[in-house]
Amino acid sequence: MYSFCRPQWLLVTGFVCVLVLGGALVSGAGQVVDRVVAVVNDDVIRLRELDRALEPVRQQLESRGLKEEQRLEEFYEAREQILDEMINEKLSDQQIQDSGIEVDESDVDAAIENVKQRNRYTDEDLRQALQMQGMSMEEYRSEIKQQMLRSRLVNRKVRSNIVVTDEDVRRYYEENPEEFGGEMEYKLRNILMQPPRTGDSGTADRVLARMNLILWQLEQGATFDRLAAEFSEATNASDGGELGQFSLQDLSENLRSVIGDLEEGEFSGVVDTEHGFQIFYVEDIITTPPEPLENVSDEIRKKLYDKRVNEKYNEWIKSLRQQAHIRIIR
């Protein structure tokens, strides 16, 4: 999925990221010929509309230095996605007309002033920034107004029907403790032996054999800290191989499954790591307390609300498409 949008400071709501791939037809005389690419009920989407949003997409694809075949494949894949989104926007715009939703010019003025304040822009700064994006102030005002209309439509059709209860929040909190702390941390020790850097496989095999002998001693009941102090080549050998306390996310990817499979008081087999051959010992497993519900309830409520808005919005658009006459012209 491509995401080529105007810079975020230009946006008032989240409904303006329309992405398009396409190209204008050129006559033999070199003149651009416009045409209809889709019919949505009584409205049309023209090739000119596609071309307007095409340029940032084209630039990104060309800047990646792709082979022609791959570039065209990504080009047309994105074109399908983008045209589909433009159809959805046409459907929502038709609903705006039917719903009688309006936005005053004073509301547009206030939204633009808010953009300027957030970015510390003067009128001239904003005009220059828009010019760099190929937009005039009049076009920008029109786009801002359309965003606001779409936002108000979604408020009426989707958001107004969504309620997140305290019980919803509590259930999510209880079912997803890992998101709010409560993760396990492992207090680890290790024994390390480093094969020589000469690449002598025979020497490396001898080091591995010594490590397997240490592993056998551990299996016979020898204490880990004593063997670490006696045999480990790591700087923490004198501390009995003490490494510290780590969550699985703190560890390299190849060690997560090794440590995660161990219980308290268990040691691993010999592990070939980037630092050498190692044996790990889980001295203790500590479960950190989760954040209290009252500290994260607003975060959970927003997450659930946003998720339901997306779901309801998709259902609403799907129902509009089922009732609409849509024809894509290849």
mmCIF file of C-alpha atoms in Angstrom:
data_model
loop_
_atom_site.group_PDB
_atom_site.id
_atom_site.type_symbol
_atom_site.label_atom_id
_atom_site.label_comp_id
_atom_site.label_asym_id
_atom_site.label_seq_id
_atom_site.Cartn_x
_atom_site.Cartn_y
_atom_site.Cartn_z
ATOM 1 C CA MET A 1 0.000 0.000 0.000
ATOM 2 C CA TYR A 2 1.420 3.339 -1.014
ATOM 3 C CA SER A 3 1.151 6.420 1.135
ATOM 4 C CA PHE A 4 2.157 9.494 -0.802
ATOM 5 C CA CYS A 5 0.420 12.490 0.760
ATOM 6 C CA ARG A 6 0.989 16.180 1.088
ATOM 7 C CA PRO A 7 3.049 17.114 4.135
ATOM 8 C CA GLN A 8 1.197 16.628 7.413
ATOM 9 C CA TRP A 9 1.148 20.341 8.198
ATOM 10 C CA LEU A 10 -1.172 20.796 5.232
ATOM 11 C CA LEU A 11 -3.795 18.472 6.644
ATOM 12 C CA VAL A 12 -6.732 19.426 8.816
ATOM 13 C CA THR A 13 -8.392 16.026 8.975
ATOM 14 C CA GLY A 14 -7.394 12.589 7.823
ATOM 15 C CA PHE A 15 -9.470 12.475 4.678
ATOM 16 C CA VAL A 16 -7.266 14.188 2.112
ATOM 17 C CA CYS A 17 -4.635 11.535 1.430
ATOM 18 C CA VAL A 18 -5.876 10.609 -2.025
ATOM 19 C CA LEU A 19 -3.247 8.811 -4.036
ATOM 20 C CA VAL A 20 -3.375 8.279 -7.746
ATOM 21 C CA LEU A 21 -1.345 6.581 -10.420
ATOM 22 C CA GLY A 22 -2.112 7.102 -14.035
ATOM 23 C CA GLY A 23 -1.078 9.051 -17.073
ATOM 24 C CA ALA A 24 -2.666 11.455 -19.489
ATOM 25 C CA LEU A 25 -3.298 10.332 -23.043
ATOM 26 C CA VAL A 26 -1.204 12.332 -25.510
ATOM 27 C CA SER A 27 -2.356 12.970 -29.053
ATOM 28 C CA GLY A 28 -0.105 12.841 -32.075
ATOM 29 C CA ALA A 29 0.246 16.621 -31.857
ATOM 30 C CA GLY A 30 1.540 16.323 -28.307
ATOM 31 C CA GLN A 31 -1.647 17.683 -26.699
ATOM 32 C CA VAL A 32 -2.986 16.160 -23.507
ATOM 33 C CA VAL A 33 -6.337 14.424 -23.985
ATOM 34 C CA ASP A 34 -8.514 14.004 -20.893
ATOM 35 C CA ARG A 35 -10.924 11.129 -20.475
ATOM 36 C CA VAL A 36 -13.189 9.463 -17.918
ATOM 37 C CA VAL A 37 -11.610 6.631 -15.931
ATOM 38 C CA ALA A 38 -14.548 5.794 -13.642
ATOM 39 C CA VAL A 39 -18.263 6.493 -13.296
ATOM 40 C CA VAL A 40 -19.688 6.683 -9.772
ATOM 41 C CA ASN A 41 -23.471 7.072 -9.919
ATOM 42 C CA ASP A 42 -23.935 10.462 -11.616
ATOM 43 C CA ASP A 43 -20.339 11.599 -11.106
ATOM 44 C CA VAL A 44 -17.162 10.790 -13.000
ATOM 45 C CA ILE A 45 -13.489 10.556 -12.122
ATOM 46 C CA ARG A 46 -11.337 12.010 -14.893
ATOM 47 C CA LEU A 47 -7.810 11.181 -15.881
ATOM 48 C CA ARG A 48 -6.909 14.788 -15.107
ATOM 49 C CA GLU A 49 -7.799 14.153 -11.442
ATOM 50 C CA LEU A 50 -5.567 11.115 -11.394
ATOM 51 C CA ASP A 51 -2.682 12.997 -12.946
ATOM 52 C CA ARG A 52 -2.851 15.766 -10.399
ATOM 53 C CA ALA A 53 -1.970 13.410 -7.557
ATOM 54 C CA LEU A 54 0.365 11.305 -9.716
ATOM 55 C CA GLU A 55 3.513 13.418 -9.589
ATOM 56 C CA PRO A 56 4.764 12.613 -6.036
ATOM 57 C CA VAL A 57 4.095 8.937 -6.674
ATOM 58 C CA ARG A 58 5.942 8.992 -9.970
ATOM 59 C CA GLN A 59 8.876 10.795 -8.382
ATOM 60 C CA GLN A 60 9.185 8.278 -5.593
ATOM 61 C CA LEU A 61 9.067 5.295 -7.920
ATOM 62 C CA GLU A 62 11.651 6.837 -10.229
ATOM 63 C CA SER A 63 13.941 7.801 -7.329
ATOM 64 C CA ARG A 64 14.103 4.180 -6.189
ATOM 65 C CA GLY A 65 15.907 3.130 -9.350
ATOM 66 C CA LEU A 66 13.677 0.124 -9.941
ATOM 67 C CA LYS A 67 13.898 -2.040 -13.013
ATOM 68 C CA GLU A 68 11.245 -1.176 -15.577
ATOM 69 C CA GLU A 69 9.260 -4.361 -15.008
ATOM 70 C CA GLN A 70 9.145 -3.929 -11.228
ATOM 71 C CA ARG A 71 8.345 -0.217 -11.509
ATOM 72 C CA LEU A 72 5.400 -0.904 -13.795
ATOM 73 C CA GLU A 73 4.159 -3.697 -11.548
ATOM 74 C CA GLU A 74 4.172 -1.406 -8.499
ATOM 75 C CA PHE A 75 2.765 1.409 -10.619
ATOM 76 C CA TYR A 76 -0.368 -0.485 -11.619
ATOM 77 C CA GLU A 77 -0.825 -2.166 -8.253
ATOM 78 C CA ALA A 78 -0.891 1.253 -6.583
ATOM 79 C CA ARG A 79 -3.164 2.602 -9.324
ATOM 80 C CA GLU A 80 -5.831 0.058 -8.445
ATOM 81 C CA GLN A 81 -5.654 0.896 -4.750
ATOM 82 C CA ILE A 82 -5.762 4.620 -5.357
ATOM 83 C CA LEU A 83 -8.621 4.568 -7.845
ATOM 84 C CA ASP A 84 -10.590 2.461 -5.395
ATOM 85 C CA GLU A 85 -10.071 5.083 -2.692
ATOM 86 C CA MET A 86 -11.124 7.865 -5.065
ATOM 87 C CA ILE A 87 -14.363 5.993 -5.732
ATOM 88 C CA ASN A 88 -14.982 5.818 -1.977
ATOM 89 C CA GLU A 89 -14.450 9.562 -1.728
ATOM 90 C CA LYS A 90 -16.878 10.243 -4.560
ATOM 91 C CA LEU A 91 -19.476 8.168 -2.729
ATOM 92 C CA SER A 92 -18.939 10.053 0.525
ATOM 93 C CA ASP A 93 -19.059 13.406 -1.303
ATOM 94 C CA GLN A 94 -22.418 12.423 -2.770
ATOM 95 C CA GLN A 95 -23.640 11.694 0.731
ATOM 96 C CA ILE A 96 -22.541 15.172 1.809
ATOM 97 C CA GLN A 97 -24.879 16.681 -0.772
ATOM 98 C CA ASP A 98 -27.753 14.400 0.251
ATOM 99 C CA SER A 99 -27.217 15.094 3.972
ATOM 100 C CA GLY A 100 -27.258 18.852 3.640
ATOM 101 C CA ILE A 101 -23.993 19.247 5.576
ATOM 102 C CA GLU A 102 -22.351 22.653 5.199
ATOM 103 C CA VAL A 103 -19.117 24.383 6.209
ATOM 104 C CA ASP A 104 -18.958 28.162 6.522
ATOM 105 C CA GLU A 105 -16.075 30.094 5.031
ATOM 106 C CA SER A 106 -15.321 31.337 8.538
ATOM 107 C CA ASP A 107 -14.736 27.707 9.576
ATOM 108 C CA VAL A 108 -12.261 27.315 6.720
ATOM 109 C CA ASP A 109 -10.527 30.540 7.787
ATOM 110 C CA ALA A 110 -10.219 29.223 11.344
ATOM 111 C CA ALA A 111 -8.810 25.879 10.162
ATOM 112 C CA ILE A 112 -6.174 27.591 8.003
ATOM 113 C CA GLU A 113 -5.231 29.923 10.858
ATOM 114 C CA ASN A 114 -4.761 26.848 13.045
ATOM 115 C CA VAL A 115 -2.411 25.330 10.452
ATOM 116 C CA LYS A 116 -0.418 28.586 10.319
ATOM 117 C CA GLN A 117 -0.159 28.802 14.108
ATOM 118 C CA ARG A 118 0.986 25.195 14.505
ATOM 119 C CA ASN A 119 3.733 25.750 11.948
ATOM 120 C CA ARG A 120 4.473 29.396 12.816
ATOM 121 C CA TYR A 121 3.712 30.430 9.256
ATOM 122 C CA THR A 122 2.827 33.831 7.892
ATOM 123 C CA ASP A 123 0.414 34.119 4.966
ATOM 124 C CA GLU A 124 3.399 34.340 2.628
ATOM 125 C CA ASP A 125 5.071 31.300 4.200
ATOM 126 C CA LEU A 126 1.949 29.249 3.613
ATOM 127 C CA ARG A 127 1.578 30.428 0.019
ATOM 128 C CA GLN A 128 5.180 29.525 -0.736
ATOM 129 C CA ALA A 129 4.793 26.091 0.858
ATOM 130 C CA LEU A 130 1.646 25.453 -1.164
ATOM 131 C CA GLN A 131 3.361 26.600 -4.331
ATOM 132 C CA MET A 132 6.074 24.008 -3.748
ATOM 133 C CA GLN A 133 3.278 21.399 -3.669
ATOM 134 C CA GLY A 134 1.737 22.772 -6.880
ATOM 135 C CA MET A 135 -1.317 24.261 -5.157
ATOM 136 C CA SER A 136 -2.817 27.728 -5.113
ATOM 137 C CA MET A 137 -4.407 29.198 -1.988
ATOM 138 C CA GLU A 138 -7.836 28.911 -3.617
ATOM 139 C CA GLU A 139 -7.282 25.220 -4.309
ATOM 140 C CA TYR A 140 -6.034 24.705 -0.763
ATOM 141 C CA ARG A 141 -9.122 26.398 0.694
ATOM 142 C CA SER A 142 -11.329 24.179 -1.442
ATOM 143 C CA GLU A 143 -9.483 21.072 -0.288
ATOM 144 C CA ILE A 144 -9.640 22.092 3.377
ATOM 145 C CA LYS A 145 -13.367 22.702 3.041
ATOM 146 C CA GLN A 146 -13.875 19.276 1.486
ATOM 147 C CA GLN A 147 -11.923 17.657 4.318
ATOM 148 C CA MET A 148 -14.113 19.372 6.885
ATOM 149 C CA LEU A 149 -17.277 18.322 5.074
ATOM 150 C CA ARG A 150 -16.125 14.716 4.964
ATOM 151 C CA SER A 151 -15.167 14.807 8.645
ATOM 152 C CA ARG A 152 -18.606 16.123 9.594
ATOM 153 C CA LEU A 153 -20.254 13.477 7.459
ATOM 154 C CA VAL A 154 -18.295 10.712 9.176
ATOM 155 C CA ASN A 155 -19.157 12.246 12.556
ATOM 156 C CA ARG A 156 -22.835 12.000 11.675
ATOM 157 C CA LYS A 157 -22.853 8.632 9.930
ATOM 158 C CA VAL A 158 -20.183 6.740 11.887
ATOM 159 C CA ARG A 159 -18.766 8.330 15.019
ATOM 160 C CA SER A 160 -22.063 9.373 16.573
ATOM 161 C CA ASN A 161 -23.093 5.712 16.838
ATOM 162 C CA ILE A 162 -19.961 4.501 18.618
ATOM 163 C CA VAL A 163 -19.786 4.087 22.386
ATOM 164 C CA VAL A 164 -16.873 2.634 24.365
ATOM 165 C CA THR A 165 -17.980 1.633 27.864
ATOM 166 C CA ASP A 166 -15.925 1.321 31.038
ATOM 167 C CA GLU A 167 -16.492 -2.431 30.828
ATOM 168 C CA ASP A 168 -14.997 -2.481 27.310
ATOM 169 C CA VAL A 169 -11.914 -0.710 28.643
ATOM 170 C CA ARG A 170 -11.538 -3.057 31.604
ATOM 171 C CA ARG A 171 -11.952 -6.160 29.438
ATOM 172 C CA TYR A 172 -9.254 -4.984 27.018
ATOM 173 C CA TYR A 173 -6.933 -4.218 29.942
ATOM 174 C CA GLU A 174 -7.391 -7.686 31.428
ATOM 175 C CA GLU A 175 -7.041 -9.489 28.097
ATOM 176 C CA ASN A 176 -3.883 -7.628 26.990
ATOM 177 C CA PRO A 177 -1.662 -7.263 30.087
ATOM 178 C CA GLU A 178 1.524 -7.344 28.008
ATOM 179 C CA GLU A 179 0.682 -3.928 26.549
ATOM 180 C CA PHE A 180 0.734 -2.226 29.935
ATOM 181 C CA GLY A 181 3.753 -3.691 31.680
ATOM 182 C CA GLY A 182 3.506 -6.967 33.477
ATOM 183 C CA GLU A 183 6.249 -8.451 31.288
ATOM 184 C CA MET A 184 8.740 -10.984 32.561
ATOM 185 C CA GLU A 185 12.365 -10.105 33.123
ATOM 186 C CA TYR A 186 15.117 -12.716 33.408
ATOM 187 C CA LYS A 187 18.060 -12.462 35.792
ATOM 188 C CA LEU A 188 20.838 -14.155 33.822
ATOM 189 C CA ARG A 189 24.318 -15.584 34.236
ATOM 190 C CA ASN A 190 26.555 -16.903 31.458
ATOM 191 C CA ILE A 191 29.681 -18.877 30.731
ATOM 192 C CA LEU A 192 31.592 -17.767 27.641
ATOM 193 C CA MET A 193 34.427 -19.271 25.658
ATOM 194 C CA GLN A 194 35.705 -17.633 22.499
ATOM 195 C CA PRO A 195 37.129 -19.660 19.588
ATOM 196 C CA PRO A 196 40.277 -18.142 18.089
ATOM 197 C CA ARG A 197 39.791 -15.662 15.250
ATOM 198 C CA THR A 198 42.091 -17.633 12.932
ATOM 199 C CA GLY A 199 39.203 -19.609 11.467
ATOM 200 C CA ASP A 200 40.834 -22.916 12.518
ATOM 201 C CA SER A 201 37.830 -25.245 12.643
ATOM 202 C CA GLY A 202 39.796 -27.796 14.638
ATOM 203 C CA THR A 203 40.516 -25.288 17.400
ATOM 204 C CA ALA A 204 36.880 -24.169 17.397
ATOM 205 C CA ASP A 205 35.813 -27.791 17.761
ATOM 206 C CA ARG A 206 38.104 -28.165 20.780
ATOM 207 C CA VAL A 207 36.554 -25.058 22.398
ATOM 208 C CA LEU A 208 33.095 -26.482 21.745
ATOM 209 C CA ALA A 209 34.160 -29.774 23.312
ATOM 210 C CA ARG A 210 35.312 -27.923 26.454
ATOM 211 C CA MET A 211 31.962 -26.138 26.633
ATOM 212 C CA ASN A 212 30.133 -29.461 26.320
ATOM 213 C CA LEU A 213 32.229 -30.793 29.193
ATOM 214 C CA ILE A 214 31.169 -27.806 31.324
ATOM 215 C CA LEU A 215 27.555 -28.484 30.317
ATOM 216 C CA TRP A 216 27.960 -32.098 31.459
ATOM 217 C CA GLN A 217 29.245 -30.884 34.855
ATOM 218 C CA LEU A 218 26.208 -28.639 35.214
ATOM 219 C CA GLU A 219 23.964 -31.588 34.447
ATOM 220 C CA GLN A 220 25.740 -33.530 37.187
ATOM 221 C CA GLY A 221 24.867 -30.846 39.720
ATOM 222 C CA ALA A 222 27.850 -28.440 39.691
ATOM 223 C CA THR A 223 26.904 -24.868 40.575
ATOM 224 C CA PHE A 224 26.770 -22.436 37.691
ATOM 225 C CA ASP A 225 28.534 -19.528 39.414
ATOM 226 C CA ARG A 226 31.500 -21.750 40.417
ATOM 227 C CA LEU A 227 32.006 -23.048 36.885
ATOM 228 C CA ALA A 228 31.609 -19.542 35.464
ATOM 229 C CA ALA A 229 34.297 -18.221 37.820
ATOM 230 C CA GLU A 230 36.611 -21.102 36.920
ATOM 231 C CA PHE A 231 36.153 -21.413 33.158
ATOM 232 C CA SER A 232 34.369 -18.408 31.630
ATOM 233 C CA GLU A 233 36.466 -16.031 29.534
ATOM 234 C CA ALA A 234 34.010 -13.140 29.956
ATOM 235 C CA THR A 235 34.839 -10.101 32.078
ATOM 236 C CA ASN A 236 32.054 -11.024 34.503
ATOM 237 C CA ALA A 237 33.642 -14.399 35.353
ATOM 238 C CA SER A 238 34.743 -13.220 38.794
ATOM 239 C CA ASP A 239 31.093 -12.389 39.552
ATOM 240 C CA GLY A 240 30.029 -15.940 38.760
ATOM 241 C CA GLY A 241 28.940 -14.947 35.248
ATOM 242 C CA GLU A 242 26.327 -12.475 36.441
ATOM 243 C CA LEU A 243 24.871 -10.581 33.454
ATOM 244 C CA GLY A 244 21.943 -8.633 34.878
ATOM 245 C CA GLN A 245 18.177 -8.482 34.401
ATOM 246 C CA PHE A 246 16.629 -8.438 30.909
ATOM 247 C CA SER A 247 13.269 -8.679 29.208
ATOM 248 C CA LEU A 248 13.143 -10.850 26.110
ATOM 249 C CA GLN A 249 12.918 -7.713 23.974
ATOM 250 C CA ASP A 250 16.272 -6.599 25.377
ATOM 251 C CA LEU A 251 17.948 -9.702 23.947
ATOM 252 C CA SER A 252 19.083 -10.392 20.412
ATOM 253 C CA GLU A 253 16.548 -12.231 18.319
ATOM 254 C CA ASN A 254 18.411 -15.554 18.322
ATOM 255 C CA LEU A 255 18.547 -15.570 22.143
ATOM 256 C CA ARG A 256 14.883 -14.811 22.776
ATOM 257 C CA SER A 257 13.710 -18.340 22.053
ATOM 258 C CA VAL A 258 16.643 -19.812 24.031
ATOM 259 C CA ILE A 259 15.969 -17.789 27.189
ATOM 260 C CA GLY A 260 12.194 -17.752 26.787
ATOM 261 C CA ASP A 261 12.080 -21.566 26.918
ATOM 262 C CA LEU A 262 13.898 -21.709 30.264
ATOM 263 C CA GLU A 263 12.316 -21.804 33.708
ATOM 264 C CA GLU A 264 13.842 -20.341 36.843
ATOM 265 C CA GLY A 265 16.911 -22.369 37.855
ATOM 266 C CA GLU A 266 17.414 -23.890 34.388
ATOM 267 C CA PHE A 267 20.381 -23.493 32.041
ATOM 268 C CA SER A 268 20.594 -23.629 28.275
ATOM 269 C CA GLY A 269 22.655 -25.864 26.055
ATOM 270 C CA VAL A 270 25.761 -24.527 24.352
ATOM 271 C CA VAL A 271 24.717 -21.590 22.170
ATOM 272 C CA ASP A 272 26.850 -20.362 19.272
ATOM 273 C CA THR A 273 26.629 -16.547 19.436
ATOM 274 C CA GLU A 274 28.464 -13.669 17.786
ATOM 275 C CA HIS A 275 30.591 -13.361 20.946
ATOM 276 C CA GLY A 276 31.498 -17.033 21.148
ATOM 277 C CA PHE A 277 30.085 -20.241 22.633
ATOM 278 C CA GLN A 278 27.876 -19.524 25.646
ATOM 279 C CA ILE A 279 25.759 -21.281 28.255
ATOM 280 C CA PHE A 280 23.037 -19.217 29.922
ATOM 281 C CA TYR A 281 21.498 -19.716 33.353
ATOM 282 C CA VAL A 282 18.170 -18.206 34.492
ATOM 283 C CA GLU A 283 18.747 -17.362 38.133
ATOM 284 C CA ASP A 284 15.391 -15.676 38.645
ATOM 285 C CA ILE A 285 12.291 -14.588 36.690
ATOM 286 C CA ILE A 286 10.725 -11.326 37.825
ATOM 287 C CA THR A 287 7.323 -10.158 36.644
ATOM 288 C CA THR A 288 7.145 -6.383 36.562
ATOM 289 C CA PRO A 289 3.795 -4.947 37.736
ATOM 290 C CA PRO A 290 1.519 -3.568 35.012
ATOM 291 C CA GLU A 291 0.443 0.059 34.815
ATOM 292 C CA PRO A 292 -2.718 0.607 36.899
ATOM 293 C CA LEU A 293 -5.912 0.670 34.878
ATOM 294 C CA GLU A 294 -6.623 4.281 35.794
ATOM 295 C CA ASN A 295 -3.293 5.328 34.232
ATOM 296 C CA VAL A 296 -4.012 3.738 30.853
ATOM 297 C CA SER A 297 -7.802 3.873 30.563
ATOM 298 C CA ASP A 298 -7.770 6.937 28.274
ATOM 299 C CA GLU A 299 -5.222 5.267 26.000
ATOM 300 C CA ILE A 300 -7.326 2.087 25.823
ATOM 301 C CA ARG A 301 -10.532 4.013 25.217
ATOM 302 C CA LYS A 302 -8.976 5.897 22.289
ATOM 303 C CA LYS A 303 -7.564 2.693 20.794
ATOM 304 C CA LEU A 304 -10.934 0.942 20.986
ATOM 305 C CA TYR A 305 -12.748 4.001 19.644
ATOM 306 C CA ASP A 306 -10.397 4.403 16.663
ATOM 307 C CA LYS A 307 -10.657 0.701 15.864
ATOM 308 C CA ARG A 308 -14.451 0.819 15.889
ATOM 309 C CA VAL A 309 -14.506 3.988 13.795
ATOM 310 C CA ASN A 310 -12.392 2.254 11.137
ATOM 311 C CA GLU A 311 -14.586 -0.836 11.216
ATOM 312 C CA LYS A 312 -17.835 1.140 11.031
ATOM 313 C CA TYR A 313 -16.460 3.423 8.335
ATOM 314 C CA ASN A 314 -15.482 0.424 6.186
ATOM 315 C CA GLU A 315 -18.916 -1.120 6.714
ATOM 316 C CA TRP A 316 -20.581 2.159 5.763
ATOM 317 C CA ILE A 317 -18.494 2.575 2.598
ATOM 318 C CA LYS A 318 -19.154 -1.062 1.685
ATOM 319 C CA SER A 319 -22.901 -0.485 1.958
ATOM 320 C CA LEU A 320 -22.635 2.639 -0.227
ATOM 321 C CA ARG A 321 -20.740 0.695 -2.870
ATOM 322 C CA GLN A 322 -23.339 -2.082 -2.864
ATOM 323 C CA GLN A 323 -26.079 0.441 -3.586
ATOM 324 C CA ALA A 324 -24.100 2.473 -6.128
ATOM 325 C CA HIS A 325 -23.587 2.216 -9.873
ATOM 326 C CA ILE A 326 -19.816 2.038 -10.340
ATOM 327 C CA ARG A 327 -18.060 1.468 -13.652
ATOM 328 C CA ILE A 328 -14.305 1.541 -14.144
ATOM 329 C CA ILE A 329 -13.235 2.370 -17.698
ATOM 330 C CA ARG A 330 -9.946 0.755 -18.672
#
